[in-house]
Each structure stands twice: as structure tokens, then as C-alpha cells.
């Protein structure tokens, strides 16, 4: 009898949950926000196939002749091939090291019992309040002094300032606070019984971390990795100051070549920008479902 009532209730349209006016307003607001963010990207993609004359005469119209000349010229003239490779190397190396060191530090703070754990966590979180560009001049002078000191020891080929290492080190350092903050929540939310069973089976601290805790916290690794990769990929000021050799410049620095003091080729500049943003769009589309899961999964401890 109860099953018949449930079936009748499910068949009755009036029993279904209706959308309230507040929810409609929320959906409309979110749609407006989505359109606001997508329209500039779509417009940039549209004008990347135009000439400069078409951009100024009909900026919102479709291109008359769709060609990839702007993309080919931007790729060759802007030396975007080597710049993309340099950005990829810097981002991947800093990403791997940041996730490894940050997750190990978060594991030590959350799962190991020692007196200075809270103080260490506070120390790492203070790094989130320091903008990376505030330490630009001290970093540059420090790298220059280290380079001079090593050269005086006889290693004349050592160059810390004009190398990709000068970008990996600050990118790695400033990615650690957010990595430790997110991964500490993941590790703290794991049940203690799981760690105790592993200890009873004879697992050491490294086996517990690499075989149990790290695989269970892979969602947090996706989130922190995505944030770190996108932030380092778009970073401009440090790469512009620390790198002077054209062969070692990253992608954001190479985009500045298309803006001249007297004239700017907008069509080729927009094509180069599209080449630069395509990797971040692909990364976001591939791991978009992991963002919300990662930010909420480690939010509740216990």
C-alpha cells in the first residue's frame, strides 16, 4: 500500500519540488556572470583571425577571410615555441617539487605529534599574506650575490639570475603555503584507525605517506596542482626581471614583444594571447570537476 502511495506521489507533478523565485534569480545571476567571463574570450578568439583594419572598422563582426596567418606569424616571430617550452619546464618542475615538499610538510604537521606543529603551520600560513612581488628586489640581489660568490670559488659557468632556476625557486617557495594549507586539511580528515592499522602491520612512516595518505589525498593534489600551474604559467614580473636571455624567456614575457612603443599589431597580439591561454583552458576543462571536490573534501576534519 505504501509503495502505491509513493508511486502516486512520484507521478503527481504537483508533488515535485518547484523552483522558487530566489533560485531563478540566482540562476540568472550566474548566467550573467558566465557570459561576462566568456564574451571577452570569444571576442579575442574572433579578432585573432582578422586584420588590423578589420579590427578597427568592424571589431564585433565575424572575419571576412578566416586564415591562420596571424597564428603562424605569432608563433615564429614571437619565438613562442621555445617560450612555451621554457614555461612548461618551469611550471612542471616547480609543480612536482611543490606538491612533494608541501604534502610531506602537511603530513608531518597534521599526522605527527610534536610540540612545534601549530607554530610551524602558522609560519607557513604567513607566507600566504606576502605577495611574491614584494620580495622581487631582495630576491634579485640575493641571487646576484650567490652567483658572484660561487663564481669566485671557480665555478664561472654558474648563473643563478639568468636561468630557469631563478624562476623555479621562488615559484616553488610561494606555492608551498597554499599546498600545505589544503593538504593539511585532507590529512587531518583521514581516520586515525587507518594509520594505526598500517603501523600494526609494520609499515614505516614513508610507506604510510606514499602508499596510504598520498593516494587518498589525490583530490587535494589536483586542486593545489591546478592552482600552482595556472599561477606560475601566467606570472610575468619575476620572469621579466630575472630572465634577460631571449632563449630562456617564458611565454608571458614573449607576449610583450607584440606591443611596441609606437605601434601594435593587434591581430597578431591576440593570436599570441590565444596560444598562451589555450593550455590553461585545457587544464581547467580536464580537471574542473576536481576543483569543488578538492576544496570541500578536506574542509571537515574528523
mmCIF file with all atom_site columns, N, CA, C and O in Angstrom, residues 107 111 186-187 189-204 207-209 211-217:
data_model
loop_
_atom_site.group_PDB
_atom_site.id
_atom_site.type_symbol
_atom_site.label_atom_id
_atom_site.label_alt_id
_atom_site.label_comp_id
_atom_site.label_asym_id
_atom_site.label_entity_id
_atom_site.label_seq_id
_atom_site.pdbx_PDB_ins_code
_atom_site.Cartn_x
_atom_site.Cartn_y
_atom_site.Cartn_z
_atom_site.occupancy
_atom_site.B_iso_or_equiv
_atom_site.pdbx_formal_charge
_atom_site.auth_seq_id
_atom_site.auth_comp_id
_atom_site.auth_asym_id
_atom_site.auth_atom_id
_atom_site.pdbx_PDB_model_num
ATOM 1   N N  . UNK A 1 107 ? 51.735 16.536 5.880  1.00 0.00 ? 107 UNK A N  1
ATOM 2   C CA . UNK A 1 107 ? 51.606 15.252 6.577  1.00 0.00 ? 107 UNK A CA 1
ATOM 3   C C  . UNK A 1 107 ? 52.305 15.292 7.928  1.00 0.00 ? 107 UNK A C  1
ATOM 4   O O  . UNK A 1 107 ? 51.780 14.785 8.929  1.00 0.00 ? 107 UNK A O  1
ATOM 5   N N  . UNK A 1 111 ? 49.673 14.745 10.989 1.00 0.00 ? 111 UNK A N  1
ATOM 6   C CA . UNK A 1 111 ? 49.626 13.380 11.498 1.00 0.00 ? 111 UNK A CA 1
ATOM 7   C C  . UNK A 1 111 ? 50.692 13.067 12.535 1.00 0.00 ? 111 UNK A C  1
ATOM 8   O O  . UNK A 1 111 ? 50.515 12.146 13.328 1.00 0.00 ? 111 UNK A O  1
ATOM 9   N N  . UNK A 1 186 ? 43.217 17.740 4.288  1.00 0.00 ? 186 UNK A N  1
ATOM 10  C CA . UNK A 1 186 ? 42.962 16.387 3.798  1.00 0.00 ? 186 UNK A CA 1
ATOM 11  C C  . UNK A 1 186 ? 43.530 15.341 4.752  1.00 0.00 ? 186 UNK A C  1
ATOM 12  O O  . UNK A 1 186 ? 42.861 14.362 5.105  1.00 0.00 ? 186 UNK A O  1
ATOM 13  N N  . UNK A 1 187 ? 44.778 15.525 5.153  1.00 0.00 ? 187 UNK A N  1
ATOM 14  C CA . UNK A 1 187 ? 45.413 14.541 6.017  1.00 0.00 ? 187 UNK A CA 1
ATOM 15  C C  . UNK A 1 187 ? 44.765 14.503 7.407  1.00 0.00 ? 187 UNK A C  1
ATOM 16  O O  . UNK A 1 187 ? 44.681 13.437 8.024  1.00 0.00 ? 187 UNK A O  1
ATOM 17  N N  . UNK A 1 189 ? 41.631 15.015 8.048  1.00 0.00 ? 189 UNK A N  1
ATOM 18  C CA . UNK A 1 189 ? 40.303 14.404 7.956  1.00 0.00 ? 189 UNK A CA 1
ATOM 19  C C  . UNK A 1 189 ? 40.356 12.884 7.808  1.00 0.00 ? 189 UNK A C  1
ATOM 20  O O  . UNK A 1 189 ? 39.322 12.228 7.895  1.00 0.00 ? 189 UNK A O  1
ATOM 21  N N  . UNK A 1 190 ? 41.530 12.317 7.595  1.00 0.00 ? 190 UNK A N  1
ATOM 22  C CA . UNK A 1 190 ? 41.644 10.865 7.469  1.00 0.00 ? 190 UNK A CA 1
ATOM 23  C C  . UNK A 1 190 ? 41.507 10.203 8.826  1.00 0.00 ? 190 UNK A C  1
ATOM 24  O O  . UNK A 1 190 ? 41.998 10.723 9.831  1.00 0.00 ? 190 UNK A O  1
ATOM 25  N N  . UNK A 1 191 ? 40.824 9.057  8.904  1.00 0.00 ? 191 UNK A N  1
ATOM 26  C CA . UNK A 1 191 ? 40.619 8.399  10.208 1.00 0.00 ? 191 UNK A CA 1
ATOM 27  C C  . UNK A 1 191 ? 41.922 7.903  10.813 1.00 0.00 ? 191 UNK A C  1
ATOM 28  O O  . UNK A 1 191 ? 42.813 7.411  10.102 1.00 0.00 ? 191 UNK A O  1
ATOM 29  N N  . UNK A 1 192 ? 42.009 8.042  12.118 1.00 0.00 ? 192 UNK A N  1
ATOM 30  C CA . UNK A 1 192 ? 43.213 7.585  12.819 1.00 0.00 ? 192 UNK A CA 1
ATOM 31  C C  . UNK A 1 192 ? 43.368 6.069  12.772 1.00 0.00 ? 192 UNK A C  1
ATOM 32  O O  . UNK A 1 192 ? 44.488 5.548  12.844 1.00 0.00 ? 192 UNK A O  1
ATOM 33  N N  . UNK A 1 193 ? 42.227 5.352  12.689 1.00 0.00 ? 193 UNK A N  1
ATOM 34  C CA . UNK A 1 193 ? 42.301 3.903  12.651 1.00 0.00 ? 193 UNK A CA 1
ATOM 35  C C  . UNK A 1 193 ? 43.074 3.395  11.445 1.00 0.00 ? 193 UNK A C  1
ATOM 36  O O  . UNK A 1 193 ? 43.719 2.346  11.505 1.00 0.00 ? 193 UNK A O  1
ATOM 37  N N  . UNK A 1 194 ? 42.997 4.135  10.350 1.00 0.00 ? 194 UNK A N  1
ATOM 38  C CA . UNK A 1 194 ? 43.710 3.723  9.146  1.00 0.00 ? 194 UNK A CA 1
ATOM 39  C C  . UNK A 1 194 ? 45.221 3.772  9.365  1.00 0.00 ? 194 UNK A C  1
ATOM 40  O O  . UNK A 1 194 ? 45.954 2.858  8.968  1.00 0.00 ? 194 UNK A O  1
ATOM 41  N N  . UNK A 1 195 ? 45.682 4.824  10.010 1.00 0.00 ? 195 UNK A N  1
ATOM 42  C CA . UNK A 1 195 ? 47.116 4.961  10.293 1.00 0.00 ? 195 UNK A CA 1
ATOM 43  C C  . UNK A 1 195 ? 47.553 3.935  11.331 1.00 0.00 ? 195 UNK A C  1
ATOM 44  O O  . UNK A 1 195 ? 48.638 3.337  11.232 1.00 0.00 ? 195 UNK A O  1
ATOM 45  N N  . UNK A 1 196 ? 46.699 3.698  12.325 1.00 0.00 ? 196 UNK A N  1
ATOM 46  C CA . UNK A 1 196 ? 47.048 2.730  13.363 1.00 0.00 ? 196 UNK A CA 1
ATOM 47  C C  . UNK A 1 196 ? 47.139 1.315  12.812 1.00 0.00 ? 196 UNK A C  1
ATOM 48  O O  . UNK A 1 196 ? 48.028 0.544  13.193 1.00 0.00 ? 196 UNK A O  1
ATOM 49  N N  . UNK A 1 197 ? 46.237 0.955  11.898 1.00 0.00 ? 197 UNK A N  1
ATOM 50  C CA . UNK A 1 197 ? 46.299 -0.379 11.292 1.00 0.00 ? 197 UNK A CA 1
ATOM 51  C C  . UNK A 1 197 ? 47.572 -0.551 10.470 1.00 0.00 ? 197 UNK A C  1
ATOM 52  O O  . UNK A 1 197 ? 48.194 -1.625 10.481 1.00 0.00 ? 197 UNK A O  1
ATOM 53  N N  . UNK A 1 198 ? 47.961 0.512  9.772  1.00 0.00 ? 198 UNK A N  1
ATOM 54  C CA . UNK A 1 198 ? 49.190 0.435  8.987  1.00 0.00 ? 198 UNK A CA 1
ATOM 55  C C  . UNK A 1 198 ? 50.407 0.274  9.896  1.00 0.00 ? 198 UNK A C  1
ATOM 56  O O  . UNK A 1 198 ? 51.342 -0.479 9.579  1.00 0.00 ? 198 UNK A O  1
ATOM 57  N N  . UNK A 1 199 ? 50.397 0.945  11.038 1.00 0.00 ? 199 UNK A N  1
ATOM 58  C CA . UNK A 1 199 ? 51.512 0.807  11.978 1.00 0.00 ? 199 UNK A CA 1
ATOM 59  C C  . UNK A 1 199 ? 51.559 -0.593 12.575 1.00 0.00 ? 199 UNK A C  1
ATOM 60  O O  . UNK A 1 199 ? 52.639 -1.169 12.762 1.00 0.00 ? 199 UNK A O  1
ATOM 61  N N  . UNK A 1 200 ? 50.385 -1.155 12.842 1.00 0.00 ? 200 UNK A N  1
ATOM 62  C CA . UNK A 1 200 ? 50.345 -2.504 13.396 1.00 0.00 ? 200 UNK A CA 1
ATOM 63  C C  . UNK A 1 200 ? 50.822 -3.545 12.389 1.00 0.00 ? 200 UNK A C  1
ATOM 64  O O  . UNK A 1 200 ? 51.354 -4.594 12.769 1.00 0.00 ? 200 UNK A O  1
ATOM 65  N N  . UNK A 1 201 ? 50.658 -3.260 11.109 1.00 0.00 ? 201 UNK A N  1
ATOM 66  C CA . UNK A 1 201 ? 51.126 -4.168 10.064 1.00 0.00 ? 201 UNK A CA 1
ATOM 67  C C  . UNK A 1 201 ? 52.613 -4.019 9.783  1.00 0.00 ? 201 UNK A C  1
ATOM 68  O O  . UNK A 1 201 ? 53.159 -4.728 8.934  1.00 0.00 ? 201 UNK A O  1
ATOM 69  N N  . UNK A 1 202 ? 53.265 -3.086 10.455 1.00 0.00 ? 202 UNK A N  1
ATOM 70  C CA . UNK A 1 202 ? 54.707 -2.923 10.304 1.00 0.00 ? 202 UNK A CA 1
ATOM 71  C C  . UNK A 1 202 ? 55.126 -1.893 9.279  1.00 0.00 ? 202 UNK A C  1
ATOM 72  O O  . UNK A 1 202 ? 56.303 -1.862 8.902  1.00 0.00 ? 202 UNK A O  1
ATOM 73  N N  . UNK A 1 203 ? 54.210 -1.048 8.816  1.00 0.00 ? 203 UNK A N  1
ATOM 74  C CA . UNK A 1 203 ? 54.559 -0.028 7.826  1.00 0.00 ? 203 UNK A CA 1
ATOM 75  C C  . UNK A 1 203 ? 55.308 1.118  8.493  1.00 0.00 ? 203 UNK A C  1
ATOM 76  O O  . UNK A 1 203 ? 54.953 1.542  9.602  1.00 0.00 ? 203 UNK A O  1
ATOM 77  N N  . UNK A 1 204 ? 56.342 1.613  7.828  1.00 0.00 ? 204 UNK A N  1
ATOM 78  C CA . UNK A 1 204 ? 57.073 2.746  8.360  1.00 0.00 ? 204 UNK A CA 1
ATOM 79  C C  . UNK A 1 204 ? 56.423 4.046  7.918  1.00 0.00 ? 204 UNK A C  1
ATOM 80  O O  . UNK A 1 204 ? 55.410 4.054  7.220  1.00 0.00 ? 204 UNK A O  1
ATOM 81  N N  . UNK A 1 207 ? 56.121 4.553  4.070  1.00 0.00 ? 207 UNK A N  1
ATOM 82  C CA . UNK A 1 207 ? 55.104 3.703  3.454  1.00 0.00 ? 207 UNK A CA 1
ATOM 83  C C  . UNK A 1 207 ? 53.702 4.216  3.758  1.00 0.00 ? 207 UNK A C  1
ATOM 84  O O  . UNK A 1 207 ? 52.812 4.172  2.901  1.00 0.00 ? 207 UNK A O  1
ATOM 85  N N  . UNK A 1 208 ? 53.491 4.713  4.954  1.00 0.00 ? 208 UNK A N  1
ATOM 86  C CA . UNK A 1 208 ? 52.183 5.278  5.314  1.00 0.00 ? 208 UNK A CA 1
ATOM 87  C C  . UNK A 1 208 ? 51.886 6.503  4.468  1.00 0.00 ? 208 UNK A C  1
ATOM 88  O O  . UNK A 1 208 ? 50.751 6.703  4.003  1.00 0.00 ? 208 UNK A O  1
ATOM 89  N N  . UNK A 1 209 ? 52.899 7.317  4.237  1.00 0.00 ? 209 UNK A N  1
ATOM 90  C CA . UNK A 1 209 ? 52.690 8.548  3.475  1.00 0.00 ? 209 UNK A CA 1
ATOM 91  C C  . UNK A 1 209 ? 52.467 8.264  1.992  1.00 0.00 ? 209 UNK A C  1
ATOM 92  O O  . UNK A 1 209 ? 51.489 8.740  1.393  1.00 0.00 ? 209 UNK A O  1
ATOM 93  N N  . UNK A 1 211 ? 51.958 5.296  0.333  1.00 0.00 ? 211 UNK A N  1
ATOM 94  C CA . UNK A 1 211 ? 51.045 4.238  -0.095 1.00 0.00 ? 211 UNK A CA 1
ATOM 95  C C  . UNK A 1 211 ? 49.628 4.380  0.445  1.00 0.00 ? 211 UNK A C  1
ATOM 96  O O  . UNK A 1 211 ? 48.707 3.767  -0.088 1.00 0.00 ? 211 UNK A O  1
ATOM 97  N N  . UNK A 1 212 ? 49.449 5.196  1.487  1.00 0.00 ? 212 UNK A N  1
ATOM 98  C CA . UNK A 1 212 ? 48.116 5.322  2.080  1.00 0.00 ? 212 UNK A CA 1
ATOM 99  C C  . UNK A 1 212 ? 47.614 6.759  2.004  1.00 0.00 ? 212 UNK A C  1
ATOM 100 O O  . UNK A 1 212 ? 46.590 7.039  1.364  1.00 0.00 ? 212 UNK A O  1
ATOM 101 N N  . UNK A 1 213 ? 48.313 7.676  2.654  1.00 0.00 ? 213 UNK A N  1
ATOM 102 C CA . UNK A 1 213 ? 47.808 9.046  2.781  1.00 0.00 ? 213 UNK A CA 1
ATOM 103 C C  . UNK A 1 213 ? 47.857 9.810  1.460  1.00 0.00 ? 213 UNK A C  1
ATOM 104 O O  . UNK A 1 213 ? 46.894 10.505 1.110  1.00 0.00 ? 213 UNK A O  1
ATOM 105 N N  . UNK A 1 214 ? 48.946 9.693  0.739  1.00 0.00 ? 214 UNK A N  1
ATOM 106 C CA . UNK A 1 214 ? 49.066 10.450 -0.504 1.00 0.00 ? 214 UNK A CA 1
ATOM 107 C C  . UNK A 1 214 ? 48.049 10.005 -1.561 1.00 0.00 ? 214 UNK A C  1
ATOM 108 O O  . UNK A 1 214 ? 47.434 10.857 -2.211 1.00 0.00 ? 214 UNK A O  1
ATOM 109 N N  . UNK A 1 215 ? 47.817 8.707  -1.781 1.00 0.00 ? 215 UNK A N  1
ATOM 110 C CA . UNK A 1 215 ? 46.763 8.321  -2.726 1.00 0.00 ? 215 UNK A CA 1
ATOM 111 C C  . UNK A 1 215 ? 45.368 8.772  -2.301 1.00 0.00 ? 215 UNK A C  1
ATOM 112 O O  . UNK A 1 215 ? 44.549 9.148  -3.144 1.00 0.00 ? 215 UNK A O  1
ATOM 113 N N  . UNK A 1 216 ? 45.084 8.762  -0.991 1.00 0.00 ? 216 UNK A N  1
ATOM 114 C CA . UNK A 1 216 ? 43.781 9.212  -0.521 1.00 0.00 ? 216 UNK A CA 1
ATOM 115 C C  . UNK A 1 216 ? 43.612 10.719 -0.661 1.00 0.00 ? 216 UNK A C  1
ATOM 116 O O  . UNK A 1 216 ? 42.485 11.205 -0.760 1.00 0.00 ? 216 UNK A O  1
ATOM 117 N N  . UNK A 1 217 ? 44.712 11.456 -0.684 1.00 0.00 ? 217 UNK A N  1
ATOM 118 C CA . UNK A 1 217 ? 44.642 12.913 -0.842 1.00 0.00 ? 217 UNK A CA 1
ATOM 119 C C  . UNK A 1 217 ? 44.897 13.383 -2.249 1.00 0.00 ? 217 UNK A C  1
ATOM 120 O O  . UNK A 1 217 ? 45.273 14.542 -2.447 1.00 0.00 ? 217 UNK A O  1
#
